[in-house]
Tab-separated table of C-alpha atoms in Angstrom:
chain	number	residue	atom	x	y	z
A	1	UNK	CA	56.591	100.207	102.348
A	2	UNK	CA	58.355	101.231	105.863
A	3	UNK	CA	61.761	102.967	105.437
A	4	UNK	CA	63.843	100.662	107.913
A	5	UNK	CA	66.048	102.971	110.384
A	6	UNK	CA	68.736	101.790	112.441
A	7	UNK	CA	70.265	104.696	114.562
A	8	UNK	CA	74.097	103.952	116.525
A	9	UNK	CA	72.309	103.784	119.841
A	10	UNK	CA	69.239	101.586	119.364
A	11	UNK	CA	67.211	100.131	116.640
A	12	UNK	CA	64.154	101.473	115.445
A	13	UNK	CA	61.256	98.871	116.093
A	14	UNK	CA	58.444	98.075	113.242
A	15	UNK	CA	55.257	98.337	115.003
A	16	UNK	CA	52.776	98.977	112.095
A	17	UNK	CA	49.069	100.070	112.265
A	18	UNK	CA	46.662	99.351	109.865
A	19	UNK	CA	47.066	101.588	106.485
A	20	UNK	CA	44.838	100.077	104.211
A	21	UNK	CA	42.863	100.990	101.531
A	22	UNK	CA	40.177	102.559	103.726
A	23	UNK	CA	42.721	105.026	105.193
A	24	UNK	CA	44.247	105.809	101.995
A	25	UNK	CA	41.168	106.955	100.613
A	26	UNK	CA	39.900	109.042	104.066
A	27	UNK	CA	43.177	110.535	103.870
A	28	UNK	CA	42.682	111.584	100.121
A	29	UNK	CA	39.235	113.177	101.203
A	30	UNK	CA	40.574	114.922	104.292
A	31	UNK	CA	43.126	116.349	101.844
A	32	UNK	CA	40.733	117.560	99.630
A	33	UNK	CA	38.548	118.660	102.393
A	34	UNK	CA	40.566	120.619	104.528
A	35	UNK	CA	43.462	121.467	101.917
A	36	UNK	CA	41.691	121.818	98.628
A	37	UNK	CA	43.918	119.554	97.000
A	38	UNK	CA	43.440	116.600	94.196
A	39	UNK	CA	46.161	114.070	95.074
A	40	UNK	CA	46.839	110.894	93.170
A	41	UNK	CA	48.384	109.485	96.604
A	42	UNK	CA	49.240	110.576	99.660
A	43	UNK	CA	52.903	111.020	99.486
A	44	UNK	CA	54.353	113.624	101.356
A	45	UNK	CA	57.639	115.755	101.374
A	46	UNK	CA	58.296	116.547	105.161
A	47	UNK	CA	59.923	119.602	106.354
A	48	UNK	CA	58.524	119.798	109.586
A	49	UNK	CA	58.946	117.526	112.764
A	50	UNK	CA	55.947	117.557	115.369
A	51	UNK	CA	56.361	116.098	118.599
A	52	UNK	CA	53.468	114.942	120.667
A	53	UNK	CA	52.673	113.084	123.563
A	54	UNK	CA	49.714	110.720	123.885
A	55	UNK	CA	47.838	111.406	127.329
A	56	UNK	CA	48.181	107.621	128.245
A	57	UNK	CA	50.873	106.160	130.181
A	58	UNK	CA	50.949	102.768	128.416
A	59	UNK	CA	52.431	101.973	125.043
A	60	UNK	CA	49.486	99.365	124.241
A	61	UNK	CA	46.685	101.608	125.058
A	62	UNK	CA	48.535	104.554	122.979
A	63	UNK	CA	48.804	102.179	120.136
A	64	UNK	CA	45.202	101.035	120.378
A	65	UNK	CA	44.023	104.538	119.681
A	66	UNK	CA	45.383	104.767	115.731
A	67	UNK	CA	44.903	101.026	115.319
A	68	UNK	CA	41.162	101.430	113.581
A	69	UNK	CA	41.456	102.807	110.150
A	70	UNK	CA	38.246	104.908	110.818
A	71	UNK	CA	38.171	107.584	113.602
A	72	UNK	CA	36.285	106.539	117.018
A	73	UNK	CA	33.574	108.313	117.864
A	74	UNK	CA	34.655	109.685	121.184
A	75	UNK	CA	36.669	112.499	119.496
A	76	UNK	CA	34.007	114.985	119.668
A	77	UNK	CA	37.152	117.656	119.170
A	78	UNK	CA	37.637	116.562	115.724
A	79	UNK	CA	34.705	114.520	114.739
A	80	UNK	CA	33.327	117.103	112.447
A	81	UNK	CA	37.063	117.302	110.765
A	82	UNK	CA	36.976	113.924	108.838
A	83	UNK	CA	36.355	110.018	109.163
A	84	UNK	CA	40.076	109.035	108.901
A	85	UNK	CA	42.157	108.186	112.208
A	86	UNK	CA	44.805	110.044	114.013
A	87	UNK	CA	47.729	108.476	113.789
A	88	UNK	CA	51.499	109.415	113.668
A	89	UNK	CA	55.002	108.275	111.939
A	90	UNK	CA	56.446	107.085	115.449
A	91	UNK	CA	55.774	106.478	119.025
A	92	UNK	CA	58.313	106.473	121.590
A	93	UNK	CA	57.786	104.358	124.789
A	94	UNK	CA	58.352	105.324	128.392
A	95	UNK	CA	61.565	103.571	128.322
A	96	UNK	CA	62.629	105.158	125.269
A	97	UNK	CA	61.969	102.086	122.762
A	98	UNK	CA	61.264	103.819	119.064
A	99	UNK	CA	58.299	102.399	117.250
A	100	UNK	CA	57.789	102.956	113.767
A	101	UNK	CA	54.042	102.981	113.113
A	102	UNK	CA	53.805	103.644	109.171
A	103	UNK	CA	55.796	104.713	106.004
A	104	UNK	CA	57.572	107.899	106.588
A	105	UNK	CA	56.811	109.102	103.036
A	106	UNK	CA	52.660	109.223	103.391
A	107	UNK	CA	50.420	111.446	105.509
A	108	UNK	CA	49.274	110.996	108.807
A	109	UNK	CA	46.730	113.100	110.728
A	110	UNK	CA	48.641	114.468	113.393
A	111	UNK	CA	48.594	118.075	113.430
A	112	UNK	CA	45.831	120.663	112.411
A	113	UNK	CA	47.067	122.545	109.336
A	114	UNK	CA	50.666	120.629	108.925
A	115	UNK	CA	49.970	117.088	107.616
A	116	UNK	CA	50.570	117.436	104.394
A	117	UNK	CA	54.298	118.229	105.390
A	118	UNK	CA	55.485	116.864	108.589
A	119	UNK	CA	56.407	113.606	110.590
A	120	UNK	CA	54.883	113.176	113.587
A	121	UNK	CA	56.764	111.707	117.122
A	122	UNK	CA	54.334	110.772	119.841
A	123	UNK	CA	55.362	110.103	123.323
A	124	UNK	CA	53.467	107.708	125.321
A	125	UNK	CA	52.842	109.839	128.506
A	126	UNK	CA	51.352	113.012	130.353
A	127	UNK	CA	48.346	111.058	131.485
A	128	UNK	CA	45.558	113.279	133.430
A	129	UNK	CA	48.427	116.034	132.367
A	130	UNK	CA	50.810	115.405	134.117
A	131	UNK	CA	54.463	116.489	132.841
A	132	UNK	CA	55.906	112.716	132.858
A	133	UNK	CA	57.554	112.264	129.428
A	134	UNK	CA	61.124	110.556	130.707
A	135	UNK	CA	64.955	111.112	130.371
A	136	UNK	CA	65.145	107.710	128.081
A	137	UNK	CA	62.500	109.309	125.760
A	138	UNK	CA	63.724	112.616	125.574
A	139	UNK	CA	67.689	110.507	124.730
A	140	UNK	CA	65.330	108.841	122.143
A	141	UNK	CA	63.775	112.050	120.713
A	142	UNK	CA	67.315	113.414	120.328
A	143	UNK	CA	68.479	110.396	118.008
A	144	UNK	CA	65.547	110.286	116.158
A	145	UNK	CA	65.341	113.616	115.140
A	146	UNK	CA	68.475	113.903	114.271
A	147	UNK	CA	68.530	110.666	112.249
A	148	UNK	CA	65.618	112.273	110.321
A	149	UNK	CA	67.525	115.364	109.708
A	150	UNK	CA	69.890	113.853	108.363
A	151	UNK	CA	68.010	111.559	106.378
A	152	UNK	CA	65.355	114.415	105.002
A	153	UNK	CA	67.283	117.810	104.256
A	154	UNK	CA	63.759	118.974	103.331
A	155	UNK	CA	63.149	119.488	106.616
A	156	UNK	CA	63.249	122.512	108.319
A	157	UNK	CA	61.286	122.799	111.258
A	158	UNK	CA	61.072	121.349	114.624
A	159	UNK	CA	58.343	122.152	116.852
A	160	UNK	CA	55.685	120.993	119.597
A	161	UNK	CA	52.318	120.396	119.093
A	162	UNK	CA	51.386	123.127	121.117
A	163	UNK	CA	53.506	125.571	118.133
A	164	UNK	CA	51.137	124.429	115.588
A	165	UNK	CA	49.146	127.560	115.258
A	166	UNK	CA	52.363	129.735	114.940
A	167	UNK	CA	52.004	128.419	111.452
A	168	UNK	CA	48.726	130.177	110.879
A	169	UNK	CA	49.420	132.707	107.238
A	170	UNK	CA	52.699	130.826	106.504
A	171	UNK	CA	53.529	129.186	103.189
A	172	UNK	CA	53.302	125.511	104.924
A	173	UNK	CA	49.757	126.191	106.573
A	174	UNK	CA	47.188	124.225	104.585
A	175	UNK	CA	44.025	124.196	106.719
A	176	UNK	CA	41.139	126.207	104.741
A	177	UNK	CA	38.463	125.681	108.044
A	178	UNK	CA	39.193	129.017	109.780
A	179	UNK	CA	37.009	127.402	112.393
A	180	UNK	CA	39.267	123.810	112.570
A	181	UNK	CA	41.161	124.545	115.675
A	182	UNK	CA	41.858	122.504	118.956
A	183	UNK	CA	44.034	123.544	121.991
A	184	UNK	CA	46.933	121.238	122.395
A	185	UNK	CA	49.827	121.435	124.878
A	186	UNK	CA	51.873	118.302	124.129
A	187	UNK	CA	54.641	117.875	124.737
A	188	UNK	CA	55.321	120.329	127.308
A	189	UNK	CA	57.906	123.461	127.108
A	190	UNK	CA	60.314	121.827	129.334
A	191	UNK	CA	60.315	118.651	127.030
A	192	UNK	CA	60.857	120.940	123.847
A	193	UNK	CA	63.427	123.237	125.693
A	194	UNK	CA	65.632	119.927	126.422
A	195	UNK	CA	65.391	118.471	123.149
A	196	UNK	CA	65.785	121.750	121.263
A	197	UNK	CA	69.115	122.153	123.110
A	198	UNK	CA	70.518	118.969	122.161
A	199	UNK	CA	69.601	119.548	118.241
A	200	UNK	CA	71.017	122.247	115.795
A	201	UNK	CA	69.996	123.326	112.847
A	202	UNK	CA	66.011	123.872	112.919
A	203	UNK	CA	63.949	127.117	112.818
A	204	UNK	CA	62.005	128.477	115.485
A	205	UNK	CA	58.246	127.800	115.217
A	206	UNK	CA	57.328	130.868	113.074
A	207	UNK	CA	55.031	132.507	116.111
A	208	UNK	CA	54.511	136.607	116.281
A	209	UNK	CA	57.666	138.052	118.216
A	210	UNK	CA	59.682	135.212	117.372
């Protein structure tokens, strides 16, 4: 079931993607294959918030990438990682409107190694590599992150997708396949710096040298 969120500044719009038996079973297979865990369900205890961009400037086009329960064939970078399609818990449109795509207590495929303990927030934008996420999106991310922090006291980390490999060797890192890695630069260091300047109480990504 969806967990409705009502913030003081705006309302979370419920924009559900299809998450039926097919996606659930494929997620279980992903968990077994990548994390070597036998699970009865795909519930998670979130400990990380991961911020993304979609690399597409249109909301509907961005949502369409998550629509199928099965991963499309045009993702050669992750096709070998499993058949379940990518997803995220939230998507933030360029006008700052926030869409909840799926329940917050189940696993989305959005970040290698950390899916089983994280909530994913996608931001529409950065098509063609442009660093163009908007002020409205930043404000929405700040409000959403603060609300998630209140709702889930288990959340410790707030990271950009580009920081995911900082967790290799960490207790929260679960990926078993040492060859399954992709390069990520989302949502940009600029956006993450601005977001972090407006929220408190999170640990930095455990990168070497930090």
